[in-house]
CSV table of C-alpha atoms and ligand atoms in Angstrom, one decimal:
chain,number,residue,atom,x,y,z
M,1,MET,CA,-15.6,-18.1,11.2
M,2,LYS,CA,-13.4,-15.9,13.4
M,3,VAL,CA,-11.0,-13.5,11.7
M,4,LEU,CA,-8.1,-11.5,13.0
M,5,VAL,CA,-6.8,-8.4,11.1
M,6,VAL,CA,-3.3,-7.3,12.0
M,7,GLY,CA,-2.7,-3.5,11.9
M,8,GLY,CA,-4.4,-0.3,12.8
M,9,GLY,CA,-4.4,2.1,9.9
M,10,GLY,CA,-6.8,3.2,7.1
M,11,ARG,CA,-6.0,0.1,5.1
M,12,GLU,CA,-6.9,-2.2,8.0
M,13,HIS,CA,-10.1,-0.2,8.7
M,14,THR,CA,-11.1,-0.8,5.1
M,15,LEU,CA,-10.3,-4.5,5.3
M,16,VAL,CA,-12.3,-4.9,8.5
M,17,TRP,CA,-15.2,-3.0,6.9
M,18,LYS,CA,-15.1,-5.3,3.8
M,19,ILE,CA,-14.7,-8.5,5.8
M,20,ALA,CA,-17.5,-7.5,8.1
M,21,GLN,CA,-19.9,-7.7,5.1
M,22,SER,CA,-19.1,-11.4,4.6
M,23,PRO,CA,-21.8,-13.8,5.6
M,24,LEU,CA,-19.0,-16.3,6.4
M,25,VAL,CA,-17.7,-14.2,9.3
M,26,LYS,CA,-19.1,-14.3,12.8
M,27,HIS,CA,-16.5,-12.3,14.7
M,28,ILE,CA,-13.6,-10.0,13.8
M,29,TYR,CA,-10.7,-9.1,16.0
M,30,CYS,CA,-8.2,-6.4,15.1
M,31,ALA,CA,-4.7,-5.9,16.6
M,32,PRO,CA,-4.2,-3.1,17.6
M,33,GLY,CA,-7.0,-1.5,15.5
M,34,ASN,CA,-8.2,2.1,16.0
M,35,PRO,CA,-11.4,3.9,17.1
M,36,GLY,CA,-13.0,3.6,13.7
M,37,ILE,CA,-12.3,-0.1,13.5
M,38,ALA,CA,-13.7,-0.5,17.1
M,39,GLU,CA,-17.1,0.2,15.6
M,40,LEU,CA,-16.9,-3.0,13.6
M,41,ALA,CA,-14.4,-5.3,15.3
M,42,GLU,CA,-13.1,-6.1,18.7
M,43,CYS,CA,-9.8,-4.3,19.1
M,44,VAL,CA,-7.1,-6.2,20.9
M,45,HIS,CA,-4.1,-4.4,22.6
M,46,ILE,CA,-1.4,-6.2,20.8
M,47,GLY,CA,1.0,-4.4,18.4
M,48,ALA,CA,1.2,-5.5,14.8
M,49,GLU,CA,4.9,-6.3,15.3
M,50,GLU,CA,4.4,-8.5,18.5
M,51,ILE,CA,4.2,-11.5,16.3
M,52,GLU,CA,4.6,-14.2,19.0
M,53,THR,CA,1.9,-12.6,21.1
M,54,LEU,CA,-0.4,-12.4,18.1
M,55,ARG,CA,0.2,-16.2,17.4
M,56,ASP,CA,-0.6,-17.0,21.0
M,57,PHE,CA,-3.8,-14.9,20.8
M,58,ALA,CA,-4.8,-16.6,17.5
M,59,LEU,CA,-4.3,-20.0,19.1
M,60,ALA,CA,-6.2,-19.2,22.3
M,61,GLU,CA,-9.2,-17.6,20.4
M,62,GLN,CA,-9.1,-20.3,17.7
M,63,ILE,CA,-8.9,-17.8,14.9
M,64,ASP,CA,-9.8,-19.3,11.5
M,65,LEU,CA,-8.1,-16.7,9.3
M,66,THR,CA,-5.6,-13.9,10.0
M,67,ILE,CA,-5.0,-11.1,7.5
M,68,VAL,CA,-1.8,-9.0,7.8
M,69,GLY,CA,-2.1,-5.3,6.7
M,70,PRO,CA,1.4,-3.8,7.1
M,71,GLU,CA,4.7,-4.9,5.7
M,72,VAL,CA,6.9,-5.0,8.9
M,73,PRO,CA,5.3,-8.1,10.5
M,74,LEU,CA,5.4,-9.8,7.1
M,75,THR,CA,9.2,-9.2,6.8
M,76,MET,CA,9.6,-10.3,10.4
M,77,GLY,CA,8.1,-13.7,9.5
M,78,ILE,CA,4.6,-13.6,11.0
M,79,VAL,CA,3.3,-15.9,8.3
M,80,ASP,CA,6.0,-18.5,9.0
M,81,ILE,CA,5.2,-18.4,12.8
M,82,PHE,CA,1.5,-18.7,12.3
M,83,GLN,CA,1.8,-21.5,9.7
M,84,SER,CA,4.1,-23.5,11.9
M,85,SER,CA,1.4,-23.4,14.6
M,86,GLY,CA,-1.2,-24.7,12.1
M,87,LEU,CA,-2.9,-21.3,11.8
M,88,GLU,CA,-4.3,-20.1,8.4
M,89,ILE,CA,-2.9,-16.7,7.5
M,90,PHE,CA,-3.1,-14.4,4.4
M,91,GLY,CA,0.2,-12.9,3.3
M,92,PRO,CA,3.7,-13.8,2.0
M,93,ASN,CA,6.1,-15.6,4.3
M,94,LYS,CA,9.4,-14.0,5.4
M,95,ALA,CA,11.4,-15.2,2.4
M,96,ALA,CA,8.8,-14.0,-0.1
M,97,ALA,CA,8.3,-10.7,1.7
M,98,GLN,CA,11.8,-9.7,0.7
M,99,ILE,CA,10.2,-8.6,-2.5
M,100,GLU,CA,9.4,-5.5,-0.5
M,101,GLY,CA,11.9,-5.8,2.3
M,102,SER,CA,15.0,-5.7,0.1
M,103,LYS,CA,15.3,-3.5,-3.0
M,104,GLY,CA,18.4,-5.6,-4.0
M,105,PHE,CA,16.3,-8.8,-3.8
M,106,SER,CA,13.5,-7.4,-6.0
M,107,LYS,CA,15.9,-5.8,-8.5
M,108,ASP,CA,17.8,-9.1,-8.9
M,109,LEU,CA,14.5,-10.9,-9.4
M,110,MET,CA,13.4,-8.5,-12.1
M,111,ALA,CA,16.8,-8.8,-13.9
M,112,ARG,CA,16.7,-12.7,-13.7
M,113,TYR,CA,13.2,-12.8,-15.3
M,114,ASN,CA,13.5,-9.9,-17.7
M,115,ILE,CA,10.8,-7.9,-15.9
M,116,PRO,CA,10.9,-4.3,-17.2
M,117,THR,CA,12.3,-1.9,-14.6
M,118,ALA,CA,14.9,0.9,-14.3
M,119,LYS,CA,18.6,0.0,-14.9
M,120,TYR,CA,20.4,-0.3,-11.6
M,121,GLN,CA,23.3,-1.4,-9.5
M,122,SER,CA,23.6,-2.3,-5.8
M,123,PHE,CA,26.5,-1.0,-3.7
M,124,SER,CA,27.7,-1.8,-0.2
M,125,VAL,CA,30.9,0.4,-0.5
M,126,HIS,CA,30.3,4.2,-0.3
M,127,ALA,CA,33.1,5.2,-2.7
M,128,ASP,CA,31.8,2.8,-5.4
M,129,ALA,CA,28.3,4.3,-5.2
M,130,VAL,CA,29.8,7.8,-5.6
M,131,THR,CA,31.9,6.7,-8.6
M,132,TYR,CA,28.8,5.2,-10.2
M,133,ILE,CA,26.7,8.4,-9.7
M,134,LYS,CA,29.5,10.4,-11.4
M,135,GLU,CA,29.6,8.1,-14.3
M,136,GLN,CA,25.8,8.0,-14.8
M,137,GLY,CA,25.0,11.7,-14.1
M,138,ALA,CA,21.7,13.1,-12.9
M,139,PRO,CA,18.7,12.8,-12.7
M,140,ILE,CA,19.3,9.5,-10.8
M,141,VAL,CA,17.5,7.7,-8.0
M,142,VAL,CA,19.1,6.5,-4.7
M,143,LYS,CA,17.4,3.9,-2.5
M,144,ALA,CA,18.3,2.5,0.8
M,145,ASP,CA,18.2,-1.3,0.4
M,146,GLY,CA,15.9,-2.1,3.4
M,147,LEU,CA,12.6,-0.9,4.8
M,148,ALA,CA,12.6,2.8,5.6
M,149,ALA,CA,8.9,3.5,6.0
M,150,GLY,CA,8.6,4.9,2.5
M,151,LYS,CA,11.3,7.5,3.1
M,152,GLY,CA,14.4,5.7,1.8
M,153,VAL,CA,14.1,6.9,-1.8
M,154,VAL,CA,15.7,10.1,-3.1
M,155,VAL,CA,14.9,11.2,-6.6
M,156,ALA,CA,18.0,13.4,-7.2
M,157,MET,CA,17.9,16.0,-9.9
M,158,THR,CA,21.6,16.8,-9.5
M,159,GLU,CA,24.7,14.7,-8.9
M,160,ALA,CA,25.4,16.6,-5.7
M,161,GLN,CA,21.9,15.7,-4.3
M,162,ALA,CA,22.5,12.0,-5.2
M,163,ILE,CA,25.9,12.0,-3.5
M,164,ALA,CA,24.4,13.7,-0.4
M,165,ALA,CA,21.7,11.0,-0.3
M,166,VAL,CA,24.4,8.3,-0.4
M,167,ASP,CA,26.2,10.1,2.4
M,168,ASP,CA,23.1,10.2,4.5
M,169,ILE,CA,22.2,6.6,3.9
M,170,MET,CA,25.6,4.9,4.1
M,171,LEU,CA,27.8,7.2,6.2
M,172,ASP,CA,25.3,8.9,8.6
M,173,GLN,CA,23.0,5.8,8.5
M,174,VAL,CA,19.8,7.8,8.8
M,175,PHE,CA,17.8,4.6,8.1
M,176,GLY,CA,20.0,2.4,10.3
M,177,ALA,CA,20.7,-1.1,9.0
M,178,ALA,CA,18.3,-0.5,6.1
M,179,GLY,CA,21.0,1.6,4.6
M,180,ALA,CA,23.9,-0.8,4.8
M,181,SER,CA,23.6,-1.0,1.0
M,182,VAL,CA,22.0,1.2,-1.6
M,183,VAL,CA,20.4,0.6,-5.0
M,184,ILE,CA,21.2,3.3,-7.5
M,185,GLU,CA,18.9,3.4,-10.5
M,186,GLU,CA,18.0,5.2,-13.6
M,187,PHE,CA,15.4,8.0,-13.3
M,188,MET,CA,12.1,6.9,-14.9
M,189,ASP,CA,9.8,9.5,-16.4
M,190,GLY,CA,6.1,8.9,-16.9
M,191,GLU,CA,2.8,8.4,-15.0
M,192,GLU,CA,2.7,6.2,-11.9
M,193,ALA,CA,0.0,3.6,-11.2
M,194,SER,CA,-0.6,0.9,-8.6
M,195,PHE,CA,-1.4,-2.6,-9.7
M,196,PHE,CA,-2.6,-5.3,-7.3
M,197,ALA,CA,-3.1,-9.0,-7.7
M,198,PHE,CA,-4.2,-11.7,-5.3
M,199,THR,CA,-2.1,-14.9,-5.7
M,200,ASP,CA,-1.8,-18.2,-4.0
M,201,GLY,CA,1.8,-18.7,-5.4
M,202,LYS,CA,0.6,-20.0,-8.7
M,203,ASN,CA,-2.7,-18.5,-9.8
M,204,ILE,CA,-3.2,-14.8,-10.2
M,205,LEU,CA,-6.4,-12.7,-9.7
M,206,PRO,CA,-5.8,-9.1,-10.6
M,207,LEU,CA,-7.7,-6.3,-9.0
M,208,ALA,CA,-9.2,-3.2,-10.6
M,209,SER,CA,-6.7,-0.4,-11.5
M,210,SER,CA,-5.9,2.4,-9.1
M,211,GLN,CA,-3.6,5.4,-8.6
M,212,ASP,CA,-2.4,7.3,-5.5
M,213,HIS,CA,-1.0,10.7,-5.0
M,214,LYS,CA,2.3,10.5,-3.1
M,215,ARG,CA,3.3,14.2,-2.7
M,216,VAL,CA,2.0,16.1,0.2
M,217,ASN,CA,0.7,19.2,-1.7
M,218,ASP,CA,-1.5,20.0,-4.7
M,219,ASN,CA,0.1,19.7,-8.1
M,220,ASP,CA,2.4,16.9,-6.8
M,221,GLU,CA,4.5,19.4,-4.9
M,222,GLY,CA,6.4,18.9,-1.6
M,223,PRO,CA,7.9,15.8,-0.1
M,224,ASN,CA,6.7,12.2,-0.7
M,225,THR,CA,4.3,10.7,1.8
M,226,GLY,CA,2.6,7.3,2.4
M,227,GLY,CA,-0.1,8.6,0.0
M,228,MET,CA,-2.5,11.6,0.2
M,229,GLY,CA,-5.4,10.1,-1.7
M,230,ALA,CA,-6.2,7.5,-4.3
M,231,TYR,CA,-8.8,6.6,-6.9
M,232,SER,CA,-10.1,3.6,-8.9
M,233,PRO,CA,-10.4,2.9,-11.7
M,234,ALA,CA,-7.3,4.6,-13.2
M,235,PRO,CA,-7.9,5.6,-16.8
M,236,VAL,CA,-4.1,5.4,-17.6
M,237,VAL,CA,-4.5,1.6,-17.2
M,238,THR,CA,-6.4,0.7,-20.3
M,239,GLU,CA,-7.7,-2.8,-21.0
M,240,GLU,CA,-4.7,-3.3,-23.3
M,241,LEU,CA,-2.2,-2.1,-20.8
M,242,HIS,CA,-3.8,-4.2,-18.1
M,243,LYS,CA,-3.0,-7.3,-20.1
M,244,VAL,CA,0.6,-6.1,-20.8
M,245,ILE,CA,1.1,-5.6,-17.0
M,246,VAL,CA,-0.3,-9.1,-16.2
M,247,ASP,CA,1.7,-10.8,-19.0
M,248,THR,CA,5.1,-9.0,-18.7
M,249,ILE,CA,5.2,-8.1,-15.0
M,250,VAL,CA,2.8,-9.9,-12.6
M,251,THR,CA,2.9,-13.4,-14.2
M,252,PRO,CA,6.7,-13.6,-14.6
M,253,THR,CA,7.1,-12.2,-11.0
M,254,ILE,CA,4.9,-14.9,-9.5
M,255,GLU,CA,6.4,-17.7,-11.7
M,256,GLY,CA,9.9,-16.4,-11.0
M,257,MET,CA,9.4,-16.5,-7.2
M,258,GLU,CA,8.1,-20.0,-7.5
M,259,GLN,CA,11.1,-21.1,-9.7
M,260,ASP,CA,13.5,-19.6,-7.2
M,261,GLY,CA,11.9,-21.8,-4.5
M,262,CYS,CA,10.4,-18.8,-2.8
M,263,PRO,CA,6.7,-18.9,-3.8
M,264,TYR,CA,4.7,-15.7,-3.1
M,265,SER,CA,1.2,-15.8,-1.8
M,266,GLY,CA,-1.1,-13.0,-0.6
M,267,ILE,CA,-1.5,-9.7,-2.4
M,268,LEU,CA,1.2,-8.4,-4.7
M,269,TYR,CA,1.4,-4.7,-5.1
M,270,VAL,CA,3.4,-3.5,-8.1
M,271,GLY,CA,4.2,0.2,-8.3
M,272,LEU,CA,4.5,1.1,-12.0
M,273,MET,CA,5.8,3.9,-14.1
M,274,ILE,CA,4.0,4.1,-17.4
M,275,LYS,CA,5.5,5.9,-20.4
M,276,ASP,CA,4.1,5.6,-24.0
M,277,GLY,CA,1.9,2.7,-23.0
M,278,GLN,CA,4.9,0.7,-21.6
M,279,PRO,CA,4.8,-0.2,-17.9
M,280,ARG,CA,8.0,-0.6,-15.8
M,281,VAL,CA,8.3,-1.6,-12.2
M,282,VAL,CA,9.2,1.1,-9.7
M,283,GLU,CA,8.9,-1.2,-6.7
M,284,TYR,CA,7.0,-4.2,-5.3
M,285,ASN,CA,5.1,-4.2,-2.0
M,286,ALA,CA,4.0,-7.3,-0.1
M,287,ARG,CA,0.7,-5.9,1.0
M,288,PHE,CA,-2.4,-3.8,0.1
M,289,GLY,CA,-1.7,-0.2,-0.7
M,290,ASP,CA,-2.8,2.5,1.7
M,291,PRO,CA,-4.8,4.5,0.6
M,292,GLU,CA,-5.4,2.5,-2.5
M,293,ALA,CA,-7.2,-0.2,-0.5
M,294,GLN,CA,-9.9,2.3,0.4
M,295,PRO,CA,-11.3,3.0,-3.1
M,296,LEU,CA,-10.5,-0.5,-4.3
M,297,LEU,CA,-12.4,-2.3,-1.6
M,298,MET,CA,-15.3,0.1,-1.8
M,299,ARG,CA,-15.6,-0.9,-5.4
M,300,MET,CA,-15.3,-4.6,-4.8
M,301,LYS,CA,-18.7,-6.4,-5.1
M,302,SER,CA,-17.5,-9.9,-4.4
M,303,ASP,CA,-17.1,-11.3,-0.9
M,304,ILE,CA,-13.4,-10.9,-0.1
M,305,VAL,CA,-13.2,-13.6,2.5
M,306,PRO,CA,-13.2,-16.7,0.1
M,307,VAL,CA,-10.5,-15.0,-1.9
M,308,LEU,CA,-8.3,-14.4,1.1
M,309,GLN,CA,-8.9,-17.9,2.3
M,310,ALA,CA,-8.1,-19.4,-1.2
M,311,CYS,CA,-4.8,-17.5,-1.3
M,312,ALA,CA,-3.9,-18.7,2.2
M,313,ARG,CA,-4.7,-22.3,1.2
M,314,GLY,CA,-3.0,-22.3,-2.2
M,315,LYS,CA,-6.3,-22.8,-3.8
M,316,LEU,CA,-7.1,-19.7,-5.8
M,317,CYS,CA,-8.9,-21.0,-8.8
M,318,GLN,CA,-8.9,-18.8,-11.8
M,319,GLY,CA,-12.1,-17.1,-10.8
M,320,SER,CA,-12.8,-13.4,-11.1
M,321,ILE,CA,-13.8,-10.5,-8.9
M,322,ASP,CA,-17.0,-8.5,-9.5
M,323,TRP,CA,-16.5,-4.8,-9.3
M,324,HIS,CA,-19.1,-2.0,-9.0
M,325,GLU,CA,-19.3,0.0,-12.1
M,326,LYS,CA,-19.0,3.1,-9.9
M,327,ALA,CA,-15.7,4.9,-9.3
M,328,ALA,CA,-14.2,5.6,-5.9
M,329,VAL,CA,-12.0,8.4,-4.6
M,330,CYS,CA,-10.3,8.6,-1.3
M,331,VAL,CA,-9.0,11.9,0.1
M,332,VAL,CA,-6.6,11.7,3.0
M,333,LEU,CA,-7.0,14.2,5.8
M,334,ALA,CA,-3.6,14.6,7.4
M,335,SER,CA,-2.2,16.4,10.4
M,336,GLY,CA,-0.8,19.8,9.5
M,337,GLY,CA,3.0,19.4,9.2
M,338,TYR,CA,3.0,15.8,8.0
M,339,PRO,CA,5.2,14.2,6.8
M,340,ALA,CA,7.4,16.1,9.2
M,341,ALA,CA,6.5,16.9,12.9
M,342,TYR,CA,2.8,17.7,13.7
M,343,GLU,CA,0.6,18.4,16.8
M,344,LYS,CA,-1.4,15.5,18.1
M,345,GLY,CA,-4.5,15.2,20.3
M,346,LEU,CA,-6.6,17.8,18.5
M,347,PRO,CA,-10.4,17.2,18.6
M,348,ILE,CA,-12.0,16.2,15.3
M,349,SER,CA,-15.6,17.4,14.5
M,350,GLY,CA,-18.1,16.4,11.9
M,351,LEU,CA,-17.6,12.6,11.9
M,352,THR,CA,-21.3,12.0,12.7
M,353,GLU,CA,-22.5,14.3,9.9
M,354,ALA,CA,-20.1,12.6,7.5
M,355,ALA,CA,-21.4,9.1,8.5
M,356,ALA,CA,-24.9,10.2,7.4
M,357,ILE,CA,-23.8,10.9,3.8
M,358,GLU,CA,-24.8,8.2,1.4
M,359,ASP,CA,-22.0,6.4,-0.6
M,360,LEU,CA,-19.4,7.9,1.7
M,361,MET,CA,-17.1,6.1,4.1
M,362,VAL,CA,-14.7,7.7,6.5
M,363,PHE,CA,-11.9,5.3,7.3
M,364,HIS,CA,-9.8,6.0,10.3
M,365,ALA,CA,-6.0,5.8,10.0
M,366,GLY,CA,-4.3,7.9,12.8
M,367,THR,CA,-7.1,8.6,15.3
M,368,ALA,CA,-7.3,8.1,19.0
M,369,LEU,CA,-10.0,8.4,21.6
M,370,LYS,CA,-9.3,11.0,24.4
M,371,ASP,CA,-11.9,11.7,27.0
M,372,GLY,CA,-14.7,10.3,24.8
M,373,GLN,CA,-13.6,12.5,21.9
M,374,ILE,CA,-11.9,11.4,18.6
M,375,VAL,CA,-8.6,13.2,18.2
M,376,ASN,CA,-5.8,13.1,15.6
M,377,GLN,CA,-2.9,10.8,16.6
M,378,GLY,CA,-0.9,10.0,13.4
M,379,GLY,CA,0.2,11.8,10.3
M,380,ARG,CA,-2.5,10.5,8.0
M,381,VAL,CA,-5.7,10.7,10.1
M,382,LEU,CA,-8.7,9.9,8.0
M,383,GLY,CA,-9.4,8.5,4.5
M,384,VAL,CA,-12.7,10.1,3.3
M,385,THR,CA,-13.8,7.8,0.5
M,386,GLY,CA,-16.7,8.5,-1.9
M,387,LEU,CA,-18.4,6.4,-4.6
M,388,GLY,CA,-19.9,8.0,-7.7
M,389,ASP,CA,-21.1,7.1,-11.2
M,390,SER,CA,-17.8,8.6,-12.6
M,391,VAL,CA,-14.5,9.7,-11.2
M,392,LYS,CA,-15.8,13.2,-11.3
M,393,ASP,CA,-18.9,12.3,-9.2
M,394,ALA,CA,-16.8,10.3,-6.8
M,395,ILE,CA,-14.4,13.3,-6.3
M,396,GLU,CA,-17.4,15.5,-5.5
M,397,LYS,CA,-18.8,12.9,-3.1
M,398,ALA,CA,-15.4,12.6,-1.3
M,399,TYR,CA,-15.0,16.4,-1.0
M,400,THR,CA,-18.6,16.7,0.3
M,401,GLY,CA,-17.4,14.5,3.2
M,402,VAL,CA,-14.2,16.5,3.6
M,403,GLN,CA,-16.1,19.8,3.9
M,404,VAL,CA,-18.0,18.6,7.0
M,405,ILE,CA,-15.0,17.2,8.9
M,406,HIS,CA,-12.7,19.6,10.8
M,407,TRP,CA,-9.8,19.9,13.3
M,408,ASP,CA,-7.2,22.5,13.9
M,409,LYS,CA,-4.5,22.5,11.2
M,410,VAL,CA,-6.1,19.7,9.1
M,411,HIS,CA,-4.3,19.4,5.8
M,412,TYR,CA,-5.5,17.7,2.6
M,413,ARG,CA,-5.0,18.0,-1.1
M,414,HIS,CA,-7.6,19.7,-3.2
M,415,ASP,CA,-6.7,17.9,-6.5
M,416,ILE,CA,-7.2,14.2,-5.7
M,417,GLY,CA,-8.4,12.4,-8.8
M,418,ALA,CA,-7.8,15.5,-11.1
M,419,ARG,CA,-5.1,13.5,-13.0
M,420,ALA,CA,-7.8,11.0,-14.0
M,421,LEU,CA,-10.1,13.9,-15.2
M,422,ASN,CA,-7.3,15.5,-17.2
M,423,ARG,CA,-6.8,12.5,-19.4
G,1,AMP,P1,9.6,3.6,-3.9
G,1,AMP,O1,9.7,3.6,-2.4
G,1,AMP,O2,10.6,2.7,-4.5
G,1,AMP,O3,8.2,3.4,-4.3
G,1,AMP,O4,9.8,5.1,-4.3
G,1,AMP,C1,9.1,6.1,-3.9
G,1,AMP,C2,8.7,7.0,-5.0
G,1,AMP,O5,9.9,7.5,-5.6
G,1,AMP,C3,8.0,6.4,-6.1
G,1,AMP,O6,6.6,6.3,-5.9
G,1,AMP,C4,8.4,7.3,-7.3
G,1,AMP,O7,7.5,8.4,-7.3
G,1,AMP,C5,9.8,7.7,-7.0
G,1,AMP,N1,10.7,6.8,-7.7
G,1,AMP,C6,11.2,5.6,-7.2
G,1,AMP,N2,12.1,5.1,-8.1
G,1,AMP,C7,12.1,5.9,-9.2
G,1,AMP,C8,12.7,5.9,-10.5
G,1,AMP,N3,13.6,4.9,-10.8
G,1,AMP,N4,12.5,6.9,-11.3
G,1,AMP,C9,11.6,7.9,-11.0
G,1,AMP,N5,11.0,8.0,-9.8
G,1,AMP,C10,11.2,7.0,-8.9
G,2,LIG,N1,0.2,4.1,-1.2
G,2,LIG,C1,1.5,3.7,-1.1
G,2,LIG,C2,1.7,2.5,-0.3
G,2,LIG,O1,0.8,1.9,0.3
G,2,LIG,O2,2.9,2.2,-0.1
């Protein structure tokens, strides 16, 4: 079969790498892809948000299955457009993707189906939001309602910070229309974990556990990022907790979406806060996590293509996924300065040496090819992912890869996975 992967980051490189191992697949296209992906797939110069052009391409090339990596095309309705042209596609439709696209939508869903999460209220009037903050006090969390590339959340330690965040979002409109309304919620204390489940709208197939590291610097300091590294399995998610998450969060979410006439198919990403063995939802995402996909898919033994196909067709039987016993750890190499401004176009060395290391994969995220040389192009540049018999071994493997790769001002965390070891 012919497969099209939409996107061009580390998550999509990992998906392409995993899909390429399937005996069912003859040819993979990726739009727009990146230089790492180009080693495994045919990259097509169509942006991930050019959804009509992608549909025309898929029709012309008779693509059998399309997999969407990022959230924006999902919230734009790429799935609806493909399906109305008779094309098979993996991911939620526009209505269901609101679970990520609108914080108000997801908070209301959780309230309706008693899914544990932080207490909250939505506001579209600035003065009301300020009054609520003064009533509730700090710490408190302010979120722009719409998509803000992971930057629309302010965890405010003081009332003044919270009010300043509401001013930025609602008055100065720093996130544009995404900030027309805000969700203000209770601050949750605890340990975060990411939980993923494949679903066809009815059946659920959970993945192994994982955790990422959101802050840019060691010891969880500095601003939030898209994710500076991830590992799987995550010891915080015990077998018992896994069951609680499925029973009290994932199942009621999928059943609730169906009951609301808005069935959700694809992969559901639940961001969790865990305290005293009790999970609560921080947020939902409508896609694979990045970088969580890197360690998760490196550990996945089963062929992913039949699972993706079954989700797209509404035929996910209650099977299971086989996982390698090994642990996997992904260390993100970022451009110095990220998540703020950074210099681009700097030549990267050591990729050939890293490729020769066993049980190590270097997934490209923000790279480009300039005069035959791989250079940094985005904030998160590479995801160096190692397998090992334990999390400790996988950490060593990943950092062995990190040591051989270099460019000017490269930045990475030195403590990826340490949280798992400290337990
Ligand atoms: P979100 O975009 O909703 O995932 O939020 C980004 C990050 O902000 C999360 O990964 C958490 O670290 C933090 N966060 C969001 N909501 C809360 C909350 N209610 N309490 C504590 N931290 C939160
Ligand atoms: N790792 C965080 C995300 O994918 O949103």
